[in-house]
XYZ file of C-alpha atoms in Angstrom:
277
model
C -49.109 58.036 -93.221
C -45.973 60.024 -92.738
C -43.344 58.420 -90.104
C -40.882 61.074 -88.229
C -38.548 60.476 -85.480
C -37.802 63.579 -82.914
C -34.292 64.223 -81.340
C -35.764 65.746 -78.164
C -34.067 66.752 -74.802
C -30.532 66.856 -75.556
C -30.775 70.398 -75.888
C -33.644 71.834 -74.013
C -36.378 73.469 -75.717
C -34.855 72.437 -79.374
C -35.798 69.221 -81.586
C -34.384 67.578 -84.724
C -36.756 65.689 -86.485
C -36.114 63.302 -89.652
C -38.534 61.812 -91.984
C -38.296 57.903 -91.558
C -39.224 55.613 -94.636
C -38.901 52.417 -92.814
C -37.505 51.143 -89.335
C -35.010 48.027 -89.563
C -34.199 47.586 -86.236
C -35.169 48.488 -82.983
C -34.492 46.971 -79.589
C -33.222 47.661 -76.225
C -29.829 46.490 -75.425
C -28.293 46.252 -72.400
C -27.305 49.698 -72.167
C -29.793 51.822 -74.309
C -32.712 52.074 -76.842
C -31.162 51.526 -80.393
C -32.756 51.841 -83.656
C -31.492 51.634 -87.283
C -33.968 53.562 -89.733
C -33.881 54.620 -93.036
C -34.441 57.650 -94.257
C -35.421 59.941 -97.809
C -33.083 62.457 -96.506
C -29.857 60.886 -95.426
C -30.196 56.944 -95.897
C -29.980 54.596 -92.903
C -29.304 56.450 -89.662
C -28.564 54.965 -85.967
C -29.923 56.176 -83.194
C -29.588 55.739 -79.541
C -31.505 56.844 -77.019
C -33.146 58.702 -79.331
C -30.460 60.636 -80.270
C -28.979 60.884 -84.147
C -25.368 58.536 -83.519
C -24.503 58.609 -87.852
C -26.024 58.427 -90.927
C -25.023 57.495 -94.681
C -24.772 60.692 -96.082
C -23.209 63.034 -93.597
C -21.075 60.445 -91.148
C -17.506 61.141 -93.361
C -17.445 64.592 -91.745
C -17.684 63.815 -88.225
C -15.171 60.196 -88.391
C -12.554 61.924 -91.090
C -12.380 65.095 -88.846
C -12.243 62.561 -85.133
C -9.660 60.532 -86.980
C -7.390 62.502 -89.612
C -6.239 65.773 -87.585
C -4.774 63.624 -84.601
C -3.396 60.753 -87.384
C -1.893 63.510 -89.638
C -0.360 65.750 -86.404
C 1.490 62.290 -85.137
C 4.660 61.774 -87.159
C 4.331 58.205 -86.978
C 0.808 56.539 -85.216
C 1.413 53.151 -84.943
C -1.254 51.785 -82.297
C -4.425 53.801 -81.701
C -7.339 53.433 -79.410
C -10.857 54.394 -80.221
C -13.268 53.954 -76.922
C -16.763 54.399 -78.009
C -17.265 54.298 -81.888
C -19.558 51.276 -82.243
C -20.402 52.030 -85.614
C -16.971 51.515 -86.982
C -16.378 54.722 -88.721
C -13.741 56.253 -86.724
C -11.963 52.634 -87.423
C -12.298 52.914 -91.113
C -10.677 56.374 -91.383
C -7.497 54.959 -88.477
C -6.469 52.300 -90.679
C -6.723 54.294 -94.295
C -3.180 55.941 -92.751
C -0.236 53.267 -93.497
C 1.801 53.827 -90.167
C -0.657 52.243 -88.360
C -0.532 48.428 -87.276
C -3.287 47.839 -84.872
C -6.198 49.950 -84.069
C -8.282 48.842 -80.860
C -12.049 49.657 -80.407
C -13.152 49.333 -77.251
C -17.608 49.465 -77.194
C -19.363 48.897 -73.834
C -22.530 47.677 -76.147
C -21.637 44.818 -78.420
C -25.054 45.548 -79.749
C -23.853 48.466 -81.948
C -21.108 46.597 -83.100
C -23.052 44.052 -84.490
C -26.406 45.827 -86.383
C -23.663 48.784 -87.545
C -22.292 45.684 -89.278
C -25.567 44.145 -90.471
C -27.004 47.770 -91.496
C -24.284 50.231 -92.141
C -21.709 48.025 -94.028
C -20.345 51.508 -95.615
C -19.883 52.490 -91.932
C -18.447 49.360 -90.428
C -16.775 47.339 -93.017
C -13.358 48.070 -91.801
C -14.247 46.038 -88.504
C -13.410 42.688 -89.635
C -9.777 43.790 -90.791
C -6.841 42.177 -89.514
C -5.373 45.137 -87.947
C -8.148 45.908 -85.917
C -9.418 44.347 -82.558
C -12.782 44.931 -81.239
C -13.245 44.426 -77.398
C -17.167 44.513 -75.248
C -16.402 46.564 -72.171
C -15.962 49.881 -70.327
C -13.903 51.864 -72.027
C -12.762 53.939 -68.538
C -11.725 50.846 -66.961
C -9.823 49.925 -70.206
C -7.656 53.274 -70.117
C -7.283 52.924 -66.914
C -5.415 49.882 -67.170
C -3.251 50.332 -70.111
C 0.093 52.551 -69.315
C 2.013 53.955 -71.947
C 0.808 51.835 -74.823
C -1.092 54.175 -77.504
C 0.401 56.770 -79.846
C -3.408 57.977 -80.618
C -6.243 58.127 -78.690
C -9.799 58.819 -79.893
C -13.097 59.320 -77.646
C -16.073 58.519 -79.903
C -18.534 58.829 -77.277
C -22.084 59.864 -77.539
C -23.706 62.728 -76.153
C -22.688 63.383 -72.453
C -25.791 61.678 -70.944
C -26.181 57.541 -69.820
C -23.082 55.439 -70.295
C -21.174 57.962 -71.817
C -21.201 60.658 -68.926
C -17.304 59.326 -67.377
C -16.396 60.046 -70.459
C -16.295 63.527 -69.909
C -14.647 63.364 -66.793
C -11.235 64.503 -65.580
C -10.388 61.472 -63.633
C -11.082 59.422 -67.365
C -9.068 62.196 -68.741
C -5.990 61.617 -66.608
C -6.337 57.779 -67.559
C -5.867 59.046 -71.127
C -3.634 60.849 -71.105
C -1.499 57.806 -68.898
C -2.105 55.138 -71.837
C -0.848 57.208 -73.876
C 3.250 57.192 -74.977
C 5.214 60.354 -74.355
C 4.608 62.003 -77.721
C 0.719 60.620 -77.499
C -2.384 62.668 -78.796
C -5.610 62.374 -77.221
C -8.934 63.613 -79.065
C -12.784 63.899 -77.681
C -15.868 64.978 -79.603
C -17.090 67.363 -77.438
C -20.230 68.414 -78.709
C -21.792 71.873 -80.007
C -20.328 75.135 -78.902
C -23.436 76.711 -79.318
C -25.328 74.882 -77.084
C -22.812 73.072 -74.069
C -21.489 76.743 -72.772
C -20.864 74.748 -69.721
C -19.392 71.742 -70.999
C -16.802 72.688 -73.539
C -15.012 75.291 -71.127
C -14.961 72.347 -68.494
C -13.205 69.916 -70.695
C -10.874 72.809 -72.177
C -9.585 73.182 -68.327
C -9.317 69.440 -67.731
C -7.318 68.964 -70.987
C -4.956 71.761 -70.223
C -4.402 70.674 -66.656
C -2.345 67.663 -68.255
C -1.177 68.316 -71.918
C 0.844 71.261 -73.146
C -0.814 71.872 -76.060
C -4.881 71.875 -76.255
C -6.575 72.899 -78.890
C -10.362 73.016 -80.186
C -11.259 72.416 -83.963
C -14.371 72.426 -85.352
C -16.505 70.528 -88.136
C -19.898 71.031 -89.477
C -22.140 67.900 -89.124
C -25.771 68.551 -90.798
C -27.847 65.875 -88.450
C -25.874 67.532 -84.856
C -27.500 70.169 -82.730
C -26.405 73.806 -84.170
C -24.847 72.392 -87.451
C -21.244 72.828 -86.003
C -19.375 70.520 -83.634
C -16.183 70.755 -82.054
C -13.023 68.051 -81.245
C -10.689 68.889 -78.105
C -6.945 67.936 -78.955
C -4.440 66.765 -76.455
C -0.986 66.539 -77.013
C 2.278 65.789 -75.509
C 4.475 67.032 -78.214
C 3.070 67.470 -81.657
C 1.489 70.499 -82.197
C -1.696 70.289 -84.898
C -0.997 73.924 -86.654
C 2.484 73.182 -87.752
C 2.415 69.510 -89.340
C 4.910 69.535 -92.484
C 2.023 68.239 -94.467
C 5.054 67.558 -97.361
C 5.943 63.568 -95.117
C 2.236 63.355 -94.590
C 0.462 60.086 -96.619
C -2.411 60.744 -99.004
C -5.760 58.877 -98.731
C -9.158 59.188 -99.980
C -11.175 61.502 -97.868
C -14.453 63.365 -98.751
C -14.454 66.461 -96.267
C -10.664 66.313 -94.313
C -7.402 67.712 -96.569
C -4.961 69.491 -95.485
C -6.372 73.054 -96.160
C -9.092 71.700 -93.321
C -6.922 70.718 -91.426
C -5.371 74.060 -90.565
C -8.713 76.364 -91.677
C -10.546 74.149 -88.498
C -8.400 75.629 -85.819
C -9.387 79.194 -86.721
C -12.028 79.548 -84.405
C -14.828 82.509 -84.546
C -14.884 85.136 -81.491
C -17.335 83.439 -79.482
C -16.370 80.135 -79.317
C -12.143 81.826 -78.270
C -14.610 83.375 -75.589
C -15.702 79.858 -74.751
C -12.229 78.160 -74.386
C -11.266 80.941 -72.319
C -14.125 81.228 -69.789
C-alpha cells in the first residue's frame, strides 16, 4: 500500500503531497508535530506541523541562498546569528566563509536540533563544530537582549503560523536590527510571492522603516509552495548589488555563485508590484 503525506492549509485551497517510503520519526514536541520521513523522491525530509521544513535533495538552495548573499555582501562577518534553523543547514553554509569566528543558533525546540542530528547528518553535521553555539529558547527574547553584537543576522523561521508568527513582526524586527553592529545585515525567508500578497509587502515596509537599503531576492525551492521563494535583506551599509566579488572567499556551493548572487535581485514585474504595494 502506497504511503503519501499532504502539505495542506498553508496555502488555502492548494496541497503538496510526497510519496513516503518509510516514517523514522514522529512525535510531538513541546512546540509542534515533527516527523522525519523518507522519501523515493527527495530522501529524508522534516516536517513540522505538517509542513515540508528540508529535505536531502533540494535543502542547498534554500540554506546557500539564506546564508551566502548576506555573508558575501558583509566585507568582513565575524559573529552571526541564526534564530530558527533547527536543522543546521543555515549553520553549515555560515561557517564554510573563513571570516567568521562564532556562529550562534538560537532554536525554541531542542527537539529539531537533536533528530536533524540523528537523521539528517548531511544537514546538521556542522552543529557540533567549535565555532558554533547552539542555545534552546525564544529567539525574540534573545534579540531582544543582545545590543550591538552581530555583524549577520539570519531568520530561519518556518512558515508564519504557531511559534514562528513574532517572527514576522515589526517589534522583532526593530530588535534585529538593534543586535546588530552599525554596518550589520539582517535577512528573513519570507515565503512565496505568489501566494503571501499580504505578507511580503508588510515585511518590505517594516524593513524599510529601519534600514537604508532593503532588498528582495529570490530562489527556487522544488518542495515550497509556487516553486519560488523570496529572502528580505536589511542593511545598514553594504549594499548586496555592488559586492567587489574580486576580495570575496571561494567555497563549495551547489546552487549560490556569484552570477546568482546578482541575477537573484532582478525581480519579474509582479513581484516589483509586490514590494511596492
Amino acid at each position: 500500500m502506497e504511503l503519501w503525506y499532504s502539505e495542506r492549509g498553508i496555502v488555502p485551497g492548494l496541497a503538496l503531497s510526497v510519496e513516503v517510503s518509510k516514517v523514522l520519526h514522529e512525535e510531538q514536541t513541546e512546540f509542534q508535530h515533527l516527523a522525519i520521513v523518507d522519501t523515493p523522491l527527495y530522501g529524508r525530509m522534516l516536517w513540522l506541523d505538517n509542513i515540508i521544513m528540508t529535505n536531502i535533495k533540494d535543502e542547498f538552495v534554500y540554506h546557500e541562498m539564506i546564508s551566502h548573499v548576506a555573508l558575501n555582501t558583509h566585507p568582513n562577518p565575524k559573529k552571526v546569528l541564526v534564530i530558527g534553523g533547527g536543522d543546521g543547514g543555515a549553520i553549515r553554509e555560515i561557517i564554510k566563509h573563513p571570516s567568521v569566528e562564532k556562529a550562534v543558533l538560537v532554536e525554541i525546540d531542542r527537539r529539531v536540533v537533536e533528530t536533524s542530528k540523528e537523521y539528517l547528518p548531511e544537514i546538521a553535521g556542522a552543529l557540533d563544530d567549535p565555532k558554533v553555539e547552539v542555545l534552546y529558547e525564544d529567539g525574540i527574547k534573545y534579540a531582544k537582549e543582545h545590543k550591538n553584537e552581530f555583524d549577520v543576522i539570519l531568520v530561519d523561521s518556518t512558515d508564519p503560523i504557531g511559534p514562528a508568527v513574532g517572527l514576522f513582526e515589526g517589534d522583532f524586527y526593530k530588535n534585529c536590527y538593534e543586535a546588530l553592529k552599525e554596518d550589520g545585515i539582517f535577512v528573513a525567508q519570507t515565503e512565496s510571492p505568489y501566494y503571501n500578497e499580504k505578507l511580503i509587502p508588510k515585511v518590505q515596509k517594516d524593513i524599510r522603516s529601519l534600514y537604508p537599503i532593503t532588498k528582495l531576492y529570490l530562489a527556487f525551492i522544488p518542495t515550497y509552495p509556487g516553486g519560488c521563494w523570496s529572502f528580505t535583506m536589511g542593511s545598514k551599509k553594504h549594499d548586496p548589488e555592488t559586492v567587489d566579488f574580486s576580495t570575496r572567499p571561494n567555497y563549495p556551493a551547489r546552487y549560490y555563485n556569484h552570477g546568482i548572487h546578482k541575477a537573484a535581485f532582478v525581480l519579474p514585474n509582479f513581484v516589483h508590484e509586490l514590494i511596492n504595494k
